[in-house]
mmCIF file of C-alpha atoms and ligand atoms in Angstrom:
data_model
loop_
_atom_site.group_PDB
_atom_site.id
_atom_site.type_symbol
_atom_site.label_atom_id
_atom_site.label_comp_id
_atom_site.label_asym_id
_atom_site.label_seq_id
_atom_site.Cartn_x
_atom_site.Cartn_y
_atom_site.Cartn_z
ATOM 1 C CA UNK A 1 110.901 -13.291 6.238
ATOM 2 C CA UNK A 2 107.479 -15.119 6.623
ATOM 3 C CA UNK A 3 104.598 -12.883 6.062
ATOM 4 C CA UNK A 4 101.632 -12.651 8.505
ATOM 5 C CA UNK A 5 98.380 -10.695 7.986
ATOM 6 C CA UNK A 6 96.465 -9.885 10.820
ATOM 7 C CA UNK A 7 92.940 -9.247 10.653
ATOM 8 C CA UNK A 8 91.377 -7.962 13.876
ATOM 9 C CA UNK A 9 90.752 -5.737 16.945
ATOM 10 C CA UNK A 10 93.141 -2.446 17.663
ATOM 11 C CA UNK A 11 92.400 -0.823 21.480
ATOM 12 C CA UNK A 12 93.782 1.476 23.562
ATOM 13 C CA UNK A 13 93.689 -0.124 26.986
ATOM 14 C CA UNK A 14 92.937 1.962 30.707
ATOM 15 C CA UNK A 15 94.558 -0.306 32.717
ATOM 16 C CA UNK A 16 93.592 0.208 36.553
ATOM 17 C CA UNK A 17 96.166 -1.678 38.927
ATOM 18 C CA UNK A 18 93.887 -2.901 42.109
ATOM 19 C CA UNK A 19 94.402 -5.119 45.433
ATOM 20 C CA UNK A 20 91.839 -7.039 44.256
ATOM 21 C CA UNK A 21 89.017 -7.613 41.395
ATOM 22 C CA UNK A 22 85.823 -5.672 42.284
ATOM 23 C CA UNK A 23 82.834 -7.716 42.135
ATOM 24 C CA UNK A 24 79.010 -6.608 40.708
ATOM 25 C CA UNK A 25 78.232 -3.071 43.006
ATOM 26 C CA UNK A 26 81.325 -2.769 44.445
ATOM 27 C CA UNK A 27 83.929 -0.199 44.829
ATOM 28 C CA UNK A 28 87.986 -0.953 45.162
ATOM 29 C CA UNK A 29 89.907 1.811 46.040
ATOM 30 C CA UNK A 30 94.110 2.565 45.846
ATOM 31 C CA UNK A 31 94.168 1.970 42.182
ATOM 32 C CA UNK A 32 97.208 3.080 39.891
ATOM 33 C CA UNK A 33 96.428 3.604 35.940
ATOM 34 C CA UNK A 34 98.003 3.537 33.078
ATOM 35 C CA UNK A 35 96.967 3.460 29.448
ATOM 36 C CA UNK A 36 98.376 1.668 26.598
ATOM 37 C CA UNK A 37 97.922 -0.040 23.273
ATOM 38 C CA UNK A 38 95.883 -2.752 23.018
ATOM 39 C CA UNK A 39 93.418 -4.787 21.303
ATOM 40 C CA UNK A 40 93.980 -8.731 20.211
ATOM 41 C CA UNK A 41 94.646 -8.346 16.963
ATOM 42 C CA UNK A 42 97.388 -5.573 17.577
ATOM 43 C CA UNK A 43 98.629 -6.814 20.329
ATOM 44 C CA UNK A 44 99.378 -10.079 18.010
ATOM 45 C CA UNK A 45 100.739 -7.960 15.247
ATOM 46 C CA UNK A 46 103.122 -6.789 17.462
ATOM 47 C CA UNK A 47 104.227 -10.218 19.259
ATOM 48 C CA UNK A 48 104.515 -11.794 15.575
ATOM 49 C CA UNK A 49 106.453 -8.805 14.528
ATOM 50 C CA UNK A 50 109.005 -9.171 17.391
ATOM 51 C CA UNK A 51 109.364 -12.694 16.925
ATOM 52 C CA UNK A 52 110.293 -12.287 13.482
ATOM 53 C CA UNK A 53 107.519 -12.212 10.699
ATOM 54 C CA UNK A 54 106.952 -9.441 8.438
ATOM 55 C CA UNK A 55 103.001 -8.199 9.615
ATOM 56 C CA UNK A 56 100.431 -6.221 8.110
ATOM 57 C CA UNK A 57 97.566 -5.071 10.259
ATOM 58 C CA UNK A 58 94.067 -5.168 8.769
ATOM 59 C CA UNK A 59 91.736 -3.326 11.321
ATOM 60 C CA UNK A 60 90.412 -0.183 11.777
ATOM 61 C CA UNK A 61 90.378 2.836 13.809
ATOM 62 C CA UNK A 62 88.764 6.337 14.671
ATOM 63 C CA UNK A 63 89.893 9.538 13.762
ATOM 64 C CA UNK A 64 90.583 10.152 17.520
ATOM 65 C CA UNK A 65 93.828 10.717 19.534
ATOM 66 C CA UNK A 66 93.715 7.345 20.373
ATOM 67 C CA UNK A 67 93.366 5.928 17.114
ATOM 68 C CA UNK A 68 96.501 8.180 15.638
ATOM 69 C CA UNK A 69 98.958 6.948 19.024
ATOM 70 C CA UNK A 70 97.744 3.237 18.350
ATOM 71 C CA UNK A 71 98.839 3.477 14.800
ATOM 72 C CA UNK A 72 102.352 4.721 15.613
ATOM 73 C CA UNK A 73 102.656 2.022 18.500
ATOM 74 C CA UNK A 74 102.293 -0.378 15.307
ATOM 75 C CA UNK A 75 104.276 1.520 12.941
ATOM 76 C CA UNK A 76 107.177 1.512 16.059
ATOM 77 C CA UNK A 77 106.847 -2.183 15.893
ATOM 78 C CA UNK A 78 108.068 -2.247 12.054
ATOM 79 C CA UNK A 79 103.421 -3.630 11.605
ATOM 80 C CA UNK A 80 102.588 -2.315 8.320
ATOM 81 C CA UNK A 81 99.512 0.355 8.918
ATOM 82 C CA UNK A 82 98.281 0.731 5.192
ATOM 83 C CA UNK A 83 95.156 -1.838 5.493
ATOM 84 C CA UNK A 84 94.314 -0.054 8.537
ATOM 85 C CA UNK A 85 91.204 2.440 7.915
ATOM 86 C CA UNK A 86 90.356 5.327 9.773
ATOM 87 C CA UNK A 87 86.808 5.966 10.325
ATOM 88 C CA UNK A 88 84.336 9.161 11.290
ATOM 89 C CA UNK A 89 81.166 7.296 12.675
ATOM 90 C CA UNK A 90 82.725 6.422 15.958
ATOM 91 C CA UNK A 91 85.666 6.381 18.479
ATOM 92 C CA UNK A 92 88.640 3.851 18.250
ATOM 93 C CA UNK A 93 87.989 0.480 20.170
ATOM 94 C CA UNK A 94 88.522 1.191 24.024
ATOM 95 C CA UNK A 95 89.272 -1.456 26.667
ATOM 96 C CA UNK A 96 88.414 -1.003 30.281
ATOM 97 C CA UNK A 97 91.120 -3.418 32.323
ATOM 98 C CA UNK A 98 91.676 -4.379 36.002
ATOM 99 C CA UNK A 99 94.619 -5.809 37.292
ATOM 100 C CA UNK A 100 94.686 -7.623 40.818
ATOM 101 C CA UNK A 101 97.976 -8.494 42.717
ATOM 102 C CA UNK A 102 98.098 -11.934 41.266
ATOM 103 C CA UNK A 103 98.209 -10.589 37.974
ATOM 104 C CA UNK A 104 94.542 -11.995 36.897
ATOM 105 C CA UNK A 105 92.512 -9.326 34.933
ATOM 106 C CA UNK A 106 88.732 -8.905 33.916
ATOM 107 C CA UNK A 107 88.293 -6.345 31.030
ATOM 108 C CA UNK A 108 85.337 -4.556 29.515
ATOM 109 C CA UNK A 109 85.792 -3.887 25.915
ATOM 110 C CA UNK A 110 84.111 -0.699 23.738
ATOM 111 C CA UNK A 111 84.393 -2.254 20.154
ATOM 112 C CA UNK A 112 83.785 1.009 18.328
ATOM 113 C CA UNK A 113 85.708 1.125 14.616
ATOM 114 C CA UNK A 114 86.232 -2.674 15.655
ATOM 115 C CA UNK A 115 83.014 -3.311 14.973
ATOM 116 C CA UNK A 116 82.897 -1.151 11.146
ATOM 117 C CA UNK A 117 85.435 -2.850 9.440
ATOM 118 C CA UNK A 118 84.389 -3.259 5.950
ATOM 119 C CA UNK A 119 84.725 -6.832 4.875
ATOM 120 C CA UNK A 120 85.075 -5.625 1.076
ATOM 121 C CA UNK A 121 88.514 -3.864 2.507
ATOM 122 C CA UNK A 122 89.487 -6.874 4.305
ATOM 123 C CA UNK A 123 89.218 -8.964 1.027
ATOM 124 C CA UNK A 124 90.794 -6.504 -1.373
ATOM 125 C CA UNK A 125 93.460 -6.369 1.640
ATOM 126 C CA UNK A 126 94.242 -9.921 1.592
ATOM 127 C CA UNK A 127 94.219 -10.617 -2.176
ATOM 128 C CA UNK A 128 97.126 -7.633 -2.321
ATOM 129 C CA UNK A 129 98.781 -8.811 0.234
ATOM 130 C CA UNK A 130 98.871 -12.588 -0.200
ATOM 131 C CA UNK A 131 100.426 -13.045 3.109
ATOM 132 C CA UNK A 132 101.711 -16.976 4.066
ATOM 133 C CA UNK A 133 99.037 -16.737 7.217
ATOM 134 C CA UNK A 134 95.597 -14.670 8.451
ATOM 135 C CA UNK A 135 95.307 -14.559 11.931
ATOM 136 C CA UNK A 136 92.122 -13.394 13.494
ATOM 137 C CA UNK A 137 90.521 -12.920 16.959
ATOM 138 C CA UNK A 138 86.865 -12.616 17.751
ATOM 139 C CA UNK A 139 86.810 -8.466 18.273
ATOM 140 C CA UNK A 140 85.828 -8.100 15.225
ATOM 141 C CA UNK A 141 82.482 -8.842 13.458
ATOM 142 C CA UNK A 142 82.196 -12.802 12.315
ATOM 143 C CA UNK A 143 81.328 -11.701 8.903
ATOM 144 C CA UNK A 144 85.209 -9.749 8.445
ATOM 145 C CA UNK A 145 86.816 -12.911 10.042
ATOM 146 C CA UNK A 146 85.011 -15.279 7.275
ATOM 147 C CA UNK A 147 85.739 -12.586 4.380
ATOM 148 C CA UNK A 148 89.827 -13.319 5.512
ATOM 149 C CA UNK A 149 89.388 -16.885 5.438
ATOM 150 C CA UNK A 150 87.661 -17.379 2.607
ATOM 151 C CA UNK A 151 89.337 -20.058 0.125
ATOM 152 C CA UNK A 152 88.855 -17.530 -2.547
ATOM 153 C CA UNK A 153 90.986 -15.032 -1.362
ATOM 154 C CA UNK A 154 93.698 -16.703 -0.252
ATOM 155 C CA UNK A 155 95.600 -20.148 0.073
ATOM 156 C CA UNK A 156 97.485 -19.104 3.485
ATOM 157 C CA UNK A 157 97.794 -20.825 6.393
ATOM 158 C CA UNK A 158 94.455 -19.714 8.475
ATOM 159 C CA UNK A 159 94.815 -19.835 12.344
ATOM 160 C CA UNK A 160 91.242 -18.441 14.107
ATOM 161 C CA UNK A 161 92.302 -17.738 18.101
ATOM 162 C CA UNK A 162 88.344 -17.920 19.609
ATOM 163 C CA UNK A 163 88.962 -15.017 22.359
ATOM 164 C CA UNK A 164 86.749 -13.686 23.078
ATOM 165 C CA UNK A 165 84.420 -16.878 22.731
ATOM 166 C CA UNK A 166 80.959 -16.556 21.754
ATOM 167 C CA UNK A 167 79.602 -19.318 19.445
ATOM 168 C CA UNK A 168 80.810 -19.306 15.741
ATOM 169 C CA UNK A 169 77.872 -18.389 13.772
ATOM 170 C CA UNK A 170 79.242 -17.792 10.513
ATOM 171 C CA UNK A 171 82.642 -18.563 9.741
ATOM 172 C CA UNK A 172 83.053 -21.666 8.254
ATOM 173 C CA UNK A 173 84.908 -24.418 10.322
ATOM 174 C CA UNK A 174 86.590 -25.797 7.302
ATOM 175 C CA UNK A 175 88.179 -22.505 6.252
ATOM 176 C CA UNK A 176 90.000 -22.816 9.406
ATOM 177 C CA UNK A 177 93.374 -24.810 9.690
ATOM 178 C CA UNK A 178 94.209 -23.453 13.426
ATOM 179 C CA UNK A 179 91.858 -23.102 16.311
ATOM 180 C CA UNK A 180 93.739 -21.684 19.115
ATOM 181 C CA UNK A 181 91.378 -21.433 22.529
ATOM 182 C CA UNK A 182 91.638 -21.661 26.267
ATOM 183 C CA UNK A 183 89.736 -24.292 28.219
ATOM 184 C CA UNK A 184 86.945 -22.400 29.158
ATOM 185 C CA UNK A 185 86.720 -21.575 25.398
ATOM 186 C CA UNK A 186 86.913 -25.163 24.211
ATOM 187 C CA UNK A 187 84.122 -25.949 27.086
ATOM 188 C CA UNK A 188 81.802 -23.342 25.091
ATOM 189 C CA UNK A 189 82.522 -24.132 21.867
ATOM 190 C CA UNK A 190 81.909 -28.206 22.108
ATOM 191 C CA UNK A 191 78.713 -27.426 24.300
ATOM 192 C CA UNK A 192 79.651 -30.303 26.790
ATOM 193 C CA UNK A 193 82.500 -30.576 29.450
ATOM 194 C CA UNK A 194 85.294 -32.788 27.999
ATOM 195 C CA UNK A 195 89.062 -33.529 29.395
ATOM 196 C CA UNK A 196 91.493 -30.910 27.241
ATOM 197 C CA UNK A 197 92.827 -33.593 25.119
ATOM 198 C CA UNK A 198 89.209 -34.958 23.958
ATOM 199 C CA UNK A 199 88.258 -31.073 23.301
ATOM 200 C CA UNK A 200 91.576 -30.742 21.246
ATOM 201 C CA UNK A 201 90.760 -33.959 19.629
ATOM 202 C CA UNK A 202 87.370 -32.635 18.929
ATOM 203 C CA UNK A 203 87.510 -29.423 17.609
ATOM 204 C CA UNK A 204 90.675 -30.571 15.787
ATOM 205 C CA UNK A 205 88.045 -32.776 13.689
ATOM 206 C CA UNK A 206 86.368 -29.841 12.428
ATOM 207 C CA UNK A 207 89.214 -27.647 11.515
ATOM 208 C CA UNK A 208 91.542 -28.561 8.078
ATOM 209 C CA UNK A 209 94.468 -29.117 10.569
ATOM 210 C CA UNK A 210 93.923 -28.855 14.179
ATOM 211 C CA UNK A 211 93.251 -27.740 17.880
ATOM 212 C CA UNK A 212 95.411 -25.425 20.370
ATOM 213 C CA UNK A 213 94.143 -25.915 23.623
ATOM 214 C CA UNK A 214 95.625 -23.801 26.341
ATOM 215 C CA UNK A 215 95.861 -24.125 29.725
ATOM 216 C CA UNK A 216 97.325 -21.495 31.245
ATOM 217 C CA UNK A 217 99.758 -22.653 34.526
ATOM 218 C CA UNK A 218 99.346 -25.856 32.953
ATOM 219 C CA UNK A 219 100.519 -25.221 29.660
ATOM 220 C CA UNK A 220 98.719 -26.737 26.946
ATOM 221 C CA UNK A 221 97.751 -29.362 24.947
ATOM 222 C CA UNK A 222 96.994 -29.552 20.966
ATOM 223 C CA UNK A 223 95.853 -32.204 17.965
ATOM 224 C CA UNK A 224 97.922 -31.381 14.553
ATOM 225 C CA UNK A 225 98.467 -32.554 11.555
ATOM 226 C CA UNK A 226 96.306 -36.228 13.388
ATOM 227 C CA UNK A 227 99.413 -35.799 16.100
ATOM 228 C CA UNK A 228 98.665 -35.281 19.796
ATOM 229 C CA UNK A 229 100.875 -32.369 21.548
ATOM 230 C CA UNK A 230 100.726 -32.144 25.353
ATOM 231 C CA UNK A 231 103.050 -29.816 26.703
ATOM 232 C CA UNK A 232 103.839 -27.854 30.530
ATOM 233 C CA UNK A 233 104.094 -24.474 31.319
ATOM 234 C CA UNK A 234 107.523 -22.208 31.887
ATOM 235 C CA UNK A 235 107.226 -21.628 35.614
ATOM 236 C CA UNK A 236 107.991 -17.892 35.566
ATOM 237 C CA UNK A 237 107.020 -15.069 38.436
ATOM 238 C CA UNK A 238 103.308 -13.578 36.833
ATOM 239 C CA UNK A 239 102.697 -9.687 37.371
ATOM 240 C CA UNK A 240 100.162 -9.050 34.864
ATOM 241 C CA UNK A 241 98.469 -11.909 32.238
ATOM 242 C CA UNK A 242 97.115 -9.367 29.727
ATOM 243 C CA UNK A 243 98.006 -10.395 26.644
ATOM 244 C CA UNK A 244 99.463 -13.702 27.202
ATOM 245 C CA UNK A 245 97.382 -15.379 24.841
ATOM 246 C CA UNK A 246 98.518 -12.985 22.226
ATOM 247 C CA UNK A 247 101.998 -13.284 22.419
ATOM 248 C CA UNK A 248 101.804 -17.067 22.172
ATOM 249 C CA UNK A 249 99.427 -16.358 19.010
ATOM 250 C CA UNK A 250 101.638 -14.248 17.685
ATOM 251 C CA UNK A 251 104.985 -15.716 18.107
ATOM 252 C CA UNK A 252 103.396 -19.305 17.588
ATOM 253 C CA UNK A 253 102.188 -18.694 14.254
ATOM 254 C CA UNK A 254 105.641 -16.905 13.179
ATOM 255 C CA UNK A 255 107.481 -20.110 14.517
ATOM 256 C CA UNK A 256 105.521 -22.744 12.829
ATOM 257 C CA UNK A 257 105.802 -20.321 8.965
ATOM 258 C CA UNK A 258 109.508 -20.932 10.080
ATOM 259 C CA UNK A 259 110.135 -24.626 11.032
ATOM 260 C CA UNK A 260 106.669 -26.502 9.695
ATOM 261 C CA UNK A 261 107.498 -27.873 13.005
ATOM 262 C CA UNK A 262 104.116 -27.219 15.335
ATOM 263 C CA UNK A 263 105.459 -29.293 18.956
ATOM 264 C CA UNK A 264 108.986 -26.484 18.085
ATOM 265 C CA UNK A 265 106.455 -23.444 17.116
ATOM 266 C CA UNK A 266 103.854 -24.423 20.539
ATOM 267 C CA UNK A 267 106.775 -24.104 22.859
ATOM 268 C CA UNK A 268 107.957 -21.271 21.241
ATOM 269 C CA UNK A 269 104.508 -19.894 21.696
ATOM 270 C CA UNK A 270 104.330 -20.904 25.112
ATOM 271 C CA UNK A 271 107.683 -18.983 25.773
ATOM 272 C CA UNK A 272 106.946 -15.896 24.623
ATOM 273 C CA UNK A 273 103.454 -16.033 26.563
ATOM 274 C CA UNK A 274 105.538 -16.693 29.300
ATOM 275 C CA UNK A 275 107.856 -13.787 28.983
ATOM 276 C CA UNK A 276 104.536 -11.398 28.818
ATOM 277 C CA UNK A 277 103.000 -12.549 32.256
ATOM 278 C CA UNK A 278 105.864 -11.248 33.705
ATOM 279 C CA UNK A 279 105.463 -7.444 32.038
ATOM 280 C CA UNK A 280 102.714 -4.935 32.711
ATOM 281 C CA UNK A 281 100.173 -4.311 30.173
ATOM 282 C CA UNK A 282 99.885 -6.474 26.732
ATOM 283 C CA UNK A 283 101.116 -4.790 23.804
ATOM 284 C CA UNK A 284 104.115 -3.476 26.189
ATOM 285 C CA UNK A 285 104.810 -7.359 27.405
ATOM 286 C CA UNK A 286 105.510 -8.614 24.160
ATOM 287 C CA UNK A 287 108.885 -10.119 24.033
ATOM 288 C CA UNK A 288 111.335 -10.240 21.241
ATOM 289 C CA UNK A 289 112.617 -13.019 18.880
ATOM 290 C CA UNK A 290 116.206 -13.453 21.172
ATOM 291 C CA UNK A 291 114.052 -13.246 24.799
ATOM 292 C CA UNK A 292 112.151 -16.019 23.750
ATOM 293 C CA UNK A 293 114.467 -18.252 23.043
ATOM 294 C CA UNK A 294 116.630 -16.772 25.958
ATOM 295 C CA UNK A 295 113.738 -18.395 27.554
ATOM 296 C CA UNK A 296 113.342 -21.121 25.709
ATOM 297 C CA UNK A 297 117.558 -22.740 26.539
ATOM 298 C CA UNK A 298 117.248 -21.894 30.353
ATOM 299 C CA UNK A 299 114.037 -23.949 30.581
HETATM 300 O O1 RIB B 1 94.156 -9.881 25.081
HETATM 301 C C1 RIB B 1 94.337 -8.654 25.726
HETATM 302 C C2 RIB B 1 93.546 -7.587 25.044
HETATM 303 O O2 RIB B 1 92.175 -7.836 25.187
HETATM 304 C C3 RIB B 1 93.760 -6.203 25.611
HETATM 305 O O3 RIB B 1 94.834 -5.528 25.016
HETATM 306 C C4 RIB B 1 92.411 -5.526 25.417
HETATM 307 O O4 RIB B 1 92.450 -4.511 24.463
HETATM 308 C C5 RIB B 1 91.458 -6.635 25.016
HETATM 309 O O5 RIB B 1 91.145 -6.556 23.728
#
């Protein structure tokens, strides 16, 4: 088995089911809620766990109710929990989501022990685990994401999904080998508006391997390895797209340790993302190993 550390964000998620969206001082009424675990970085644990890697989680929680019941959702899901710390100071990270009828979702995000992770635990973390591949997310502090990724700590395969985007400030591009990112992310990140391919092509240029573009409905399209990768989407029925991008993360990254093969590991990716729009909630949505590929051979 191909082992994946995950450095990043763990949440519990209120998820409020609404006709629509509300917009800036307005009130939607004949919502449904339900909580459950969250957070990118679990959420990806999970998906990569399902689709086959062995995964250790390298976050960090409070000493809440919320921070004991995300732990066992990980532990259920066979993530290893040692490298995850438990902290006084404040609450466990808490996401706010809606949920329209078309499955779309805003979210409002309360980083909490996200935002204490020691980077001094992340690097003794990764230099005891020597995993094959860090994945990170951007709910964590920059400074904990360039700690994983440093050279020094590790030779794995380093794959850097910019969700939430804000500018990289200081995590250095060539650490990187895989930047993962949605259009609107690519957009940011380049500064200018480009055609996918050209950001892929672009951002590709400043990473050791390449550029993961996705595209939602569209599917995606990717530079690797100096090869370009355009690819559709699985037409599937959405409910709920929380967590989509995670399970492709996840399972993606598990795929390519697998087969070195990235245009096999994308559309694996893609699958599983697939799968999850059709679930409610993220963590719950993520899809196993045999669904995928289920998937996958009726496509
Ligand atoms: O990507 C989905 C995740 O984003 C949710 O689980 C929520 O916790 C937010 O972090």
């Amino acid at each position: 088995m191909n082992s994946i550390a995950v450095v990043g964000s763990i949440n519990l998620d209120i998820v409020i089911r609404v006709p629509r969206i509300p917009q800036v001082g307005e009130t939607i009424h004949h919502g449904t809620i339900a909580h459950h675990p969250g957070g990118k970085g679990a959420n990806q644990a999970v998906a990569a766990s399902l689709a086959g890697a062995e995964v250790s989680m390298i976050g960090s929680v409070g000493m809440d109710t919320a921070g004991s019941e995300l732990l066992a959702s990980l532990k259920a899901h066979n993530v290893d929990t040692r490298y995850v710390s438990r902290i006084t100071s404040t609450h466990t990270g808490t996401a706010v989501i809606t949920v329209d009828t078309n499955g779309s979702n805003s979210i409002a995000l309360a980083e909490g022990a996200n935002a204490a992770i020691e980077p001094g635990n992340v690097a003794d973390a990764v230099a005891q685990l020597a995993p094959q591949a860090i994945l990170c997310q951007r709910e964590i502090p920059d400074s904990v994401i360039a700690t994983a990724f440093s050279r020094r700590n590790s030779a794995a395969l380093h794959v850097l999904n910019v969700s939430p985007v804000e500018q990289i400030s200081n995590i250095a591009m060539d650490d990187i080998d895989l930047l993962v990112v949605n259009q609107i992310e690519a957009k940011q990140l380049i500064g200018t508006q480009a055609g996918a391919m050209d950001a892929a092509t672009t951002l590709a240029q400043r990473t050791r391997r390449g550029c993961i573009v996705t595209l939602g409905a569209k599917g995606l399209v990717a530079q690797i390895d100096g090869h370009k990768i355009k690819q559709p989407a699985y037409s599937v029925k959405v409910v709920d797209t929380t967590g989509a991008g995670d399970a492709f993360c996840g399972a993606f990254v598990t795929e390519l340790l697998e087969t070195q093969n990235p245009e096999h590991a994308l559309r694996f990716g893609q699958a599983a993302g697939a799968v999850a729009v059709t679930r409610h909630g993220a963590q719950p949505s993520m899809p196993d190993s045999p669904t995928i590929r289920a998937l996958m051979q009726t496509a």
